Structures are given as structure tokens and as C-alpha cells.
């Protein structure tokens, strides 16, 4: 991609790729980066969530913030849905927090990235990736909802792990441990800016010898370095060529920072993997992915490479999201919406999802594997989708 075609995130979203270097953990809570991502001015909360120990802990960190009680975190008409919120999309994600109680505690089988999808500690995100699927059920102005019944979530996961017993045989998720994705509907690194849900789950998995937690992230939060996961949490830094990220990964940590953080997270006790995702096909994509993989090979120390693995996830998009994005970030749609290369599939809820047509996807994956073999042969691909 021609660099001159990449819009400046500072100008568009009040966020700069040239942010100052990530500060040390002790300084992070006061860093401009964190403040720009979350500056909570308004809380919508279920009464039971407010009344819980976790809810009280969160509110103690937000003195003077206006609280509106709501019957359900699923139905906040002033917040969810798209009408009227497109224009203040990023503002809502910055200044609004929702507290709720997760009522259905269910662990679902997965088998691709993880063996299991655990009930997540949050839903929604303060970042605003243009392709994000997370808001589809709540409407697209979907700030973080934190679930305050974290003890129940942790107890559910412990029971589920114990019921499985040892993993009988290696698979693409992990050779030894049952892998539980704990961040399906949010970003655990960002959640950790405002509450201890992520810390509690990492602490729980520390003692579960047959399982490990796993979550993908686009945010470098040095606070996580102090959580002592002892190898039982896999953090997956999502990567794409930096020019794509500047256009699509709105409000996230710069790609170079995510890569640079990998050794620190490994040394702090995390397993560090990479999500090559989403792969967006556009003129020059092969050159830019080659550059990214070369950069990985250049800067990562051997100890990171030895334990790293990757997932490759090709872009999927959605017609409703496409319409919403046209209202706030149409340049992203120049990349994401490529009807000539994509085919549609109607999902169970009636939404029209689009993905690259089978031939195009197959060819692109073959090429990506070739690029990996050439530029980062140490990076084992756990699965490609
Ligand atoms: S970081 Fe993940 S959850 Fe957050 S907006 Fe981006 S894709 Fe969605």
C-alpha cells in the first residue's frame, strides 16, 4: 500500500501510531496512552453487578462517575444499536463502561484456536477495529461490558477443566494442555486496565495443570507482566502489516510495539503466540506480509521463536458492519469490502457475512505459507482458517 494513502489516526480518531514508548508498569495507569483509550465518564450497570465485590471494586476506581442502573446489560437503548451512535463511535468506547452479570455460564467446544471457549469475563471493547465481529449482537457502538460475577466464571472453568481430566493426545491447539479461550468477545489486555477479571483468570489457570488459558490481543498492557502466569496462559498478539493496521486496527497498540513486547511477556511467564489476522487481500499484500515476517525474524530473540506458533485467519466481513463503517470510516471499506473477490453466506441470525471465495482464499493461504517458509520458517502454523 502506498504510504501516502494511509490516513493519519491522530487526525481521524484522536489516536496516534507515533504514541510515546510504552511506559513501565508502575507508570502505566497514569500514561497518556491508557487515558486516551479509556476515560470513563458514564457507567451503565445492573443493580446486582453494582452490588457485587467486583462491581464495588471497579466503582471505587471511578469516583464521581455518573451511574445509570439498567435492567439488563443486553438492553441499553441509549447505547446499543447503531442509530445516532455512528458519529460518536469512538467517544462511546472511551467514556462508557457497562457492568453486568453473566447469567449463562457455558463452555463450548472449539477445536481450532482453542479446545474450548470459556465464558468470557467481558463483552465489547474500547478499541474499534473496523472488521470486528464482537459488536454484532449488541449493535456496533459496543463499549466494554465487564461481568462482575467473576468468581462464578472462575468456578465454572475450574469444574470444566477438572471434568476433562488430562488431555489424551496432542492436537493443533496444544500438545499437552486443554486450551481455553478466555477472550472471545473482548480484549483481556484492555479489560485489565479497569478491573481484575483478567488477573483472576490468569491466577486460576496458574494452578490448573492440565489446562491453559489463551487470549488474542491488540493492546500491549505492561500491567499483565506482573500477573505471574507460570506458563499456563498463552497470549496471542495479533499482527498484520502496519499500514493495514493504521487503517483498520483503530485505537490499538502499534504493530511494532506488539512484536517488541513478545520477549517481555515470555520472560514474565506467558506462552507467546501470534495471530496473523485478519489477512486482508489488496494490491501489495504479499510484499507487506513478507516485510512483516522479515521484521519478526529480525527482532525476535531465539527464545521467543522456539516456542512461538501462529494462527492465520483470513478476513471475514459482514454486510451490516459494512453499512455502519461507511458512516464513520469509509476508507476502511475500500479494503474490507471487495465483492468481486468475496462470497456471501447467511448466518443463523440472518446477517449476511462475506468471506473470500474459496479459490482466492486457497491461493492466498498457499502464498502465505510460502512467505512463512521463506521469511520466518521457525513460525509453526497451528491452523489457518
Ligand atoms: S481488539 Fe478485538 S475485540 Fe477489540 S475491536 Fe479489535 S477485533 Fe474487536
Short mmCIF file of C-alpha atoms and ligand atoms in Angstrom, two decimals:
data_model
loop_
_atom_site.label_atom_id
_atom_site.label_comp_id
_atom_site.label_asym_id
_atom_site.label_seq_id
_atom_site.Cartn_x
_atom_site.Cartn_y
_atom_site.Cartn_z
CA UNK A 1 0.00 0.00 0.00
CA UNK A 2 1.24 3.45 -0.83
CA UNK A 3 2.13 5.07 2.50
CA UNK A 4 0.61 8.35 1.39
CA UNK A 5 -2.80 6.66 1.13
CA UNK A 6 -2.85 5.73 4.81
CA UNK A 7 -4.93 8.18 6.81
CA UNK A 8 -3.47 9.52 9.99
CA UNK A 9 -5.13 8.00 13.08
CA UNK A 10 -4.39 11.10 15.11
CA UNK A 11 -6.41 13.17 12.70
CA UNK A 12 -9.18 10.64 12.29
CA UNK A 13 -9.59 9.25 15.77
CA UNK A 14 -7.51 11.22 18.23
CA UNK A 15 -5.05 8.36 18.34
CA UNK A 16 -1.51 8.29 17.06
CA UNK A 17 0.62 5.48 15.79
CA UNK A 18 3.53 7.59 16.93
CA UNK A 19 2.49 7.31 20.55
CA UNK A 20 5.30 7.61 23.07
CA UNK A 21 7.04 4.37 24.03
CA UNK A 22 5.05 2.16 26.36
CA UNK A 23 5.94 3.17 29.90
CA UNK A 24 6.99 0.89 32.71
CA UNK A 25 4.15 -0.92 34.54
CA UNK A 26 4.22 1.35 37.54
CA UNK A 27 3.61 4.38 35.36
CA UNK A 28 1.03 2.81 33.10
CA UNK A 29 -2.12 3.72 34.97
CA UNK A 30 -1.22 7.34 34.51
CA UNK A 31 0.01 7.10 30.95
CA UNK A 32 -1.50 9.21 28.19
CA UNK A 33 -1.96 6.05 26.14
CA UNK A 34 -4.20 4.46 28.75
CA UNK A 35 -6.10 7.67 29.38
CA UNK A 36 -6.83 8.10 25.70
CA UNK A 37 -8.14 4.57 25.44
CA UNK A 38 -10.39 4.72 28.48
CA UNK A 39 -11.58 7.88 30.16
CA UNK A 40 -14.74 6.59 31.80
CA UNK A 41 -17.40 9.26 32.41
CA UNK A 42 -20.53 7.12 32.40
CA UNK A 43 -21.38 3.69 33.78
CA UNK A 44 -24.50 1.68 32.96
CA UNK A 45 -24.91 -1.10 35.47
CA UNK A 46 -27.24 -3.86 36.50
CA UNK A 47 -28.01 -3.40 40.23
CA UNK A 48 -26.66 -6.86 41.07
CA UNK A 49 -23.41 -6.02 39.31
CA UNK A 50 -23.03 -2.78 41.26
CA UNK A 51 -23.69 -4.69 44.45
CA UNK A 52 -21.01 -7.33 43.88
CA UNK A 53 -17.46 -7.20 45.24
CA UNK A 54 -16.04 -6.80 41.72
CA UNK A 55 -18.58 -4.10 40.89
CA UNK A 56 -17.72 -2.20 44.06
CA UNK A 57 -14.01 -2.55 43.30
CA UNK A 58 -14.47 -1.13 39.82
CA UNK A 59 -16.62 1.76 41.01
CA UNK A 60 -14.10 2.61 43.74
CA UNK A 61 -11.64 3.28 40.94
CA UNK A 62 -14.12 5.60 39.22
CA UNK A 63 -15.04 8.19 41.85
CA UNK A 64 -17.67 10.69 40.78
CA UNK A 65 -18.59 8.88 37.59
CA UNK A 66 -22.30 9.01 36.72
CA UNK A 67 -24.08 5.67 37.14
CA UNK A 68 -27.31 4.69 35.41
CA UNK A 69 -28.95 1.48 36.57
CA UNK A 70 -30.26 -0.74 33.80
CA UNK A 71 -32.31 -3.95 33.98
CA UNK A 72 -30.01 -5.81 31.60
CA UNK A 73 -26.64 -5.19 30.02
CA UNK A 74 -28.18 -6.53 26.82
CA UNK A 75 -30.78 -3.79 26.55
CA UNK A 76 -29.47 -0.27 26.87
CA UNK A 77 -31.35 1.66 24.19
CA UNK A 78 -29.27 4.79 24.67
CA UNK A 79 -26.17 2.81 23.97
CA UNK A 80 -26.73 -0.15 21.72
CA UNK A 81 -27.88 -0.23 18.16
CA UNK A 82 -26.40 1.98 15.54
CA UNK A 83 -28.71 4.94 15.05
CA UNK A 84 -27.26 8.08 16.48
CA UNK A 85 -24.09 6.44 17.68
CA UNK A 86 -22.09 6.27 14.49
CA UNK A 87 -20.96 9.87 14.82
CA UNK A 88 -19.73 9.34 18.40
CA UNK A 89 -18.45 5.83 17.92
CA UNK A 90 -15.02 6.23 19.46
CA UNK A 91 -16.31 8.57 22.17
CA UNK A 92 -18.74 5.91 23.44
CA UNK A 93 -15.97 3.34 23.60
CA UNK A 94 -13.77 5.77 25.52
CA UNK A 95 -16.12 7.19 28.08
CA UNK A 96 -18.67 4.46 28.74
CA UNK A 97 -18.45 1.26 30.74
CA UNK A 98 -21.16 -1.31 31.37
CA UNK A 99 -21.29 -3.61 34.37
CA UNK A 100 -23.37 -6.75 34.12
CA UNK A 101 -23.82 -10.25 35.47
CA UNK A 102 -23.10 -13.10 33.08
CA UNK A 103 -26.07 -15.37 33.51
CA UNK A 104 -25.30 -18.25 31.18
CA UNK A 105 -22.05 -19.91 32.14
CA UNK A 106 -21.25 -22.31 29.39
CA UNK A 107 -18.03 -23.67 27.94
CA UNK A 108 -18.30 -24.52 24.25
CA UNK A 109 -16.08 -26.83 22.22
CA UNK A 110 -13.97 -25.12 19.57
CA UNK A 111 -11.11 -27.26 18.26
CA UNK A 112 -9.45 -24.63 16.07
CA UNK A 113 -7.67 -21.94 18.06
CA UNK A 114 -8.57 -23.46 21.41
CA UNK A 115 -10.10 -26.71 22.58
CA UNK A 116 -12.77 -24.80 24.46
CA UNK A 117 -14.33 -21.36 24.54
CA UNK A 118 -14.75 -20.37 28.18
CA UNK A 119 -17.43 -17.95 29.31
CA UNK A 120 -15.69 -14.63 28.80
CA UNK A 121 -15.17 -12.04 31.53
CA UNK A 122 -16.32 -9.24 29.23
CA UNK A 123 -18.17 -8.37 26.08
CA UNK A 124 -17.24 -5.39 23.96
CA UNK A 125 -14.07 -3.44 23.53
CA UNK A 126 -12.57 0.01 23.87
CA UNK A 127 -10.71 -0.45 20.63
CA UNK A 128 -12.50 -0.15 17.32
CA UNK A 129 -11.16 -2.48 14.66
CA UNK A 130 -13.15 -1.91 11.51
CA UNK A 131 -13.69 -5.62 10.90
CA UNK A 132 -14.56 -6.59 14.49
CA UNK A 133 -17.30 -9.19 14.83
CA UNK A 134 -17.77 -8.69 18.57
CA UNK A 135 -20.47 -5.99 18.42
CA UNK A 136 -22.76 -7.83 16.04
CA UNK A 137 -25.20 -8.93 18.68
CA UNK A 138 -25.39 -5.66 20.59
CA UNK A 139 -25.17 -3.15 17.81
CA UNK A 140 -21.98 -1.57 16.81
CA UNK A 141 -21.42 1.11 19.44
CA UNK A 142 -20.41 -1.53 21.91
CA UNK A 143 -18.14 -0.37 24.73
CA UNK A 144 -16.75 -2.76 27.31
CA UNK A 145 -19.23 -4.68 29.42
CA UNK A 146 -17.43 -6.16 32.41
CA UNK A 147 -19.01 -9.18 34.03
CA UNK A 148 -18.76 -8.81 37.76
CA UNK A 149 -19.59 -12.40 38.77
CA UNK A 150 -16.01 -13.41 38.06
CA UNK A 151 -15.96 -15.89 40.98
CA UNK A 152 -18.75 -17.85 39.31
CA UNK A 153 -16.96 -17.74 35.95
CA UNK A 154 -13.71 -18.97 37.50
CA UNK A 155 -15.51 -21.70 39.47
CA UNK A 156 -17.28 -22.85 36.29
CA UNK A 157 -13.98 -23.05 34.40
CA UNK A 158 -12.28 -24.95 37.23
CA UNK A 159 -15.08 -27.51 37.25
CA UNK A 160 -14.94 -27.89 33.50
CA UNK A 161 -11.17 -28.40 33.48
CA UNK A 162 -11.35 -30.98 36.24
CA UNK A 163 -14.13 -32.87 34.46
CA UNK A 164 -11.94 -33.32 31.37
CA UNK A 165 -9.02 -35.00 33.11
CA UNK A 166 -5.67 -34.98 31.32
CA UNK A 167 -5.61 -34.27 27.60
CA UNK A 168 -5.46 -37.69 25.95
CA UNK A 169 -3.44 -36.75 22.88
CA UNK A 170 -1.79 -33.76 21.18
CA UNK A 171 -3.79 -31.67 18.74
CA UNK A 172 -3.38 -28.40 16.87
CA UNK A 173 -4.41 -26.40 19.93
CA UNK A 174 -1.64 -27.73 22.17
CA UNK A 175 0.40 -30.90 22.57
CA UNK A 176 -0.33 -31.33 26.28
CA UNK A 177 -2.87 -28.95 27.78
CA UNK A 178 -6.53 -28.32 27.19
CA UNK A 179 -6.66 -24.77 25.83
CA UNK A 180 -9.45 -22.46 26.95
CA UNK A 181 -10.02 -19.21 25.09
CA UNK A 182 -10.94 -16.64 27.74
CA UNK A 183 -11.33 -13.60 25.48
CA UNK A 184 -13.78 -14.48 22.75
CA UNK A 185 -15.79 -11.28 22.96
CA UNK A 186 -13.33 -8.65 24.07
CA UNK A 187 -9.68 -7.91 24.70
CA UNK A 188 -8.42 -9.12 28.07
CA UNK A 189 -5.42 -6.77 27.99
CA UNK A 190 -7.70 -3.74 27.86
CA UNK A 191 -10.10 -5.15 30.45
CA UNK A 192 -7.12 -5.31 32.79
CA UNK A 193 -6.88 -1.52 32.68
CA UNK A 194 -10.09 -1.25 34.65
CA UNK A 195 -10.58 -4.44 36.62
CA UNK A 196 -9.01 -7.66 37.87
CA UNK A 197 -11.07 -10.13 35.83
CA UNK A 198 -8.13 -10.97 33.58
CA UNK A 199 -5.83 -11.30 36.60
CA UNK A 200 -8.28 -13.65 38.31
CA UNK A 201 -8.49 -15.95 35.31
CA UNK A 202 -4.72 -16.00 34.86
CA UNK A 203 -4.34 -16.83 38.56
CA UNK A 204 -6.86 -19.66 38.25
CA UNK A 205 -5.10 -21.26 35.29
CA UNK A 206 -1.78 -20.98 37.10
CA UNK A 207 -2.93 -23.86 39.27
CA UNK A 208 -4.74 -25.92 36.62
CA UNK A 209 -2.02 -28.28 35.48
CA UNK A 210 -3.99 -29.89 32.64
CA UNK A 211 -5.15 -26.67 31.01
CA UNK A 212 -4.03 -23.26 29.88
CA UNK A 213 -5.81 -20.01 29.15
CA UNK A 214 -5.46 -18.28 25.81
CA UNK A 215 -6.47 -14.90 24.52
CA UNK A 216 -5.76 -12.76 21.49
CA UNK A 217 -4.86 -9.13 21.98
CA UNK A 218 -4.08 -5.99 20.04
CA UNK A 219 -3.08 -3.98 23.07
CA UNK A 220 0.20 -4.02 24.97
CA UNK A 221 -0.63 -3.66 28.63
CA UNK A 222 2.54 -3.91 30.74
CA UNK A 223 0.41 -4.43 33.84
CA UNK A 224 -0.02 -8.03 32.68
CA UNK A 225 3.69 -8.65 33.16
CA UNK A 226 3.17 -8.76 36.91
CA UNK A 227 0.49 -11.49 36.88
CA UNK A 228 2.84 -14.50 37.06
CA UNK A 229 1.05 -16.94 34.72
CA UNK A 230 3.78 -19.60 35.05
CA UNK A 231 3.30 -20.86 31.54
CA UNK A 232 -0.42 -21.51 31.91
CA UNK A 233 -1.61 -18.54 29.82
CA UNK A 234 -0.99 -18.12 26.12
CA UNK A 235 -1.11 -14.55 24.90
CA UNK A 236 -1.60 -14.21 21.16
CA UNK A 237 -0.51 -10.90 19.71
CA UNK A 238 -2.50 -10.20 16.57
CA UNK A 239 -0.39 -8.98 13.67
CA UNK A 240 -0.96 -7.56 10.23
CA UNK A 241 1.16 -5.27 8.05
CA UNK A 242 1.49 -1.90 9.82
CA UNK A 243 -0.12 0.06 7.01
CA UNK A 244 -3.20 -2.15 7.21
CA UNK A 245 -3.26 -1.79 10.99
CA UNK A 246 -3.11 2.00 10.81
CA UNK A 247 -6.21 1.95 8.65
CA UNK A 248 -8.14 -0.92 10.26
CA UNK A 249 -6.94 -1.55 13.85
CA UNK A 250 -8.31 1.65 15.28
CA UNK A 251 -7.07 2.59 18.77
CA UNK A 252 -4.86 -0.46 19.12
CA UNK A 253 -1.17 -0.62 20.02
CA UNK A 254 1.12 -0.19 17.01
CA UNK A 255 2.21 -3.44 15.39
CA UNK A 256 5.88 -2.80 16.19
CA UNK A 257 5.01 -2.44 19.89
CA UNK A 258 3.10 -5.74 19.91
CA UNK A 259 6.12 -7.51 18.41
CA UNK A 260 8.59 -5.74 20.69
CA UNK A 261 6.57 -6.81 23.73
CA UNK A 262 6.84 -10.53 22.97
CA UNK A 263 10.15 -11.20 24.80
CA UNK A 264 8.96 -9.34 27.90
CA UNK A 265 5.78 -11.40 28.03
CA UNK A 266 7.69 -14.64 27.53
CA UNK A 267 10.11 -13.72 30.30
CA UNK A 268 7.15 -12.88 32.54
CA UNK A 269 5.83 -16.44 32.20
CA UNK A 270 3.42 -16.28 29.26
CA UNK A 271 3.47 -18.51 26.26
CA UNK A 272 3.61 -16.07 23.35
CA UNK A 273 1.95 -16.88 20.03
CA UNK A 274 0.90 -14.74 17.10
CA UNK A 275 -2.36 -14.37 15.25
CA UNK A 276 -1.71 -13.42 11.65
CA UNK A 277 -5.11 -11.87 11.31
CA UNK A 278 -7.10 -10.83 9.66
CA UNK A 279 -5.33 -11.30 6.38
CA UNK A 280 -6.72 -8.65 4.07
CA UNK A 281 -6.10 -9.11 0.37
CA UNK A 282 -5.30 -5.97 -1.59
CA UNK A 283 -2.64 -4.88 -4.06
CA UNK A 284 0.78 -5.32 -2.47
CA UNK A 285 -0.36 -7.63 0.33
CA UNK A 286 2.29 -10.25 -0.38
CA UNK A 287 5.13 -7.73 -0.26
CA UNK A 288 3.88 -6.23 3.01
CA UNK A 289 3.34 -9.59 4.70
CA UNK A 290 6.85 -10.59 3.60
CA UNK A 291 8.17 -7.40 5.21
CA UNK A 292 6.25 -8.13 8.41
CA UNK A 293 7.56 -11.68 8.64
CA UNK A 294 11.09 -10.46 7.92
CA UNK A 295 10.71 -7.93 10.73
CA UNK A 296 9.57 -10.69 13.09
CA UNK A 297 12.58 -12.76 12.12
CA UNK A 298 14.93 -9.82 12.60
CA UNK A 299 13.78 -8.60 16.00
CA UNK A 300 12.56 -11.63 17.94
CA UNK A 301 15.11 -13.45 20.07
CA UNK A 302 15.61 -17.19 19.71
CA UNK A 303 13.75 -17.95 22.93
CA UNK A 304 10.56 -16.40 21.54
CA UNK A 305 10.91 -18.16 18.20
CA UNK A 306 11.43 -21.54 19.83
CA UNK A 307 8.04 -21.54 21.50
CA UNK A 308 6.03 -19.43 19.05
CA UNK A 309 3.21 -20.66 16.86
CA UNK A 310 0.72 -18.84 14.70
CA UNK A 311 -2.86 -18.87 13.56
CA UNK A 312 -3.79 -17.48 10.17
CA UNK A 313 -7.27 -16.06 9.85
CA UNK A 314 -8.47 -14.67 6.56
CA UNK A 315 -10.81 -11.70 6.71
CA UNK A 316 -14.49 -12.28 7.12
CA UNK A 317 -16.78 -9.29 6.96
CA UNK A 318 -20.42 -8.51 7.30
CA UNK A 319 -22.90 -6.53 5.27
CA UNK A 320 -24.41 -4.71 8.24
CA UNK A 321 -20.97 -3.79 9.54
CA UNK A 322 -20.07 -2.58 6.06
CA UNK A 323 -23.05 -0.22 6.13
CA UNK A 324 -22.13 1.07 9.59
CA UNK A 325 -18.49 1.57 8.67
CA UNK A 326 -19.49 3.67 5.68
CA UNK A 327 -20.90 6.11 8.23
CA UNK A 328 -17.73 6.59 10.24
CA UNK A 329 -14.74 5.11 8.46
CA UNK A 330 -15.44 4.63 4.75
CA UNK A 331 -11.78 4.31 3.80
CA UNK A 332 -11.59 1.05 5.72
CA UNK A 333 -14.29 -0.30 3.44
CA UNK A 334 -12.07 0.26 0.41
CA UNK A 335 -10.02 -2.63 1.77
CA UNK A 336 -12.63 -4.71 3.55
CA UNK A 337 -15.48 -4.70 1.05
CA UNK A 338 -14.37 -6.43 -2.16
CA UNK A 339 -17.49 -8.02 -3.67
CA UNK A 340 -15.60 -9.25 -6.72
CA UNK A 341 -13.38 -11.40 -4.51
CA UNK A 342 -15.84 -12.29 -1.79
CA UNK A 343 -18.81 -14.56 -1.46
CA UNK A 344 -21.71 -14.22 0.92
CA UNK A 345 -23.01 -16.61 3.47
CA UNK A 346 -26.15 -16.06 5.51
CA UNK A 347 -25.55 -16.81 9.17
CA UNK A 348 -28.06 -18.27 11.60
CA UNK A 349 -29.17 -14.83 12.80
CA UNK A 350 -29.91 -13.77 9.24
CA UNK A 351 -26.92 -11.49 8.82
CA UNK A 352 -25.01 -11.64 5.58
CA UNK A 353 -21.36 -12.45 6.18
CA UNK A 354 -18.82 -12.25 3.42
CA UNK A 355 -15.52 -14.04 3.01
CA UNK A 356 -13.03 -14.51 0.23
CA UNK A 357 -14.22 -17.01 -2.31
CA UNK A 358 -12.78 -20.47 -1.89
CA UNK A 359 -10.32 -20.30 -4.81
CA UNK A 360 -8.99 -16.91 -3.81
CA UNK A 361 -8.64 -17.95 -0.20
CA UNK A 362 -6.88 -21.19 -1.05
CA UNK A 363 -4.39 -19.41 -3.31
CA UNK A 364 -3.72 -16.72 -0.71
CA UNK A 365 -3.14 -19.26 2.06
CA UNK A 366 -0.72 -21.19 -0.12
CA UNK A 367 1.18 -17.99 -0.82
CA UNK A 368 1.23 -17.04 2.86
CA UNK A 369 2.65 -20.42 3.79
CA UNK A 370 5.35 -19.88 1.17
CA UNK A 371 6.16 -16.48 2.64
CA UNK A 372 6.41 -18.03 6.08
CA UNK A 373 8.71 -20.77 4.83
CA UNK A 374 10.96 -18.15 3.26
CA UNK A 375 10.98 -15.40 5.88
CA UNK A 376 10.02 -17.00 9.22
CA UNK A 377 10.48 -20.76 8.87
CA UNK A 378 10.54 -21.15 12.64
CA UNK A 379 6.91 -19.97 12.90
CA UNK A 380 4.80 -23.10 13.01
CA UNK A 381 1.21 -22.57 11.87
CA UNK A 382 -1.21 -24.18 14.27
CA UNK A 383 -4.16 -23.59 11.98
CA UNK A 384 -5.31 -21.48 9.07
CA UNK A 385 -8.90 -20.51 8.56
S1 LIG B 1 -9.33 -5.59 19.65
FE1 LIG B 1 -10.57 -7.38 19.14
S2 LIG B 1 -12.48 -7.11 20.30
FE2 LIG B 1 -11.44 -5.11 20.24
S3 LIG B 1 -12.31 -4.03 18.48
FE3 LIG B 1 -10.44 -5.07 17.79
S4 LIG B 1 -11.13 -7.06 16.98
FE4 LIG B 1 -12.79 -6.22 18.27
#
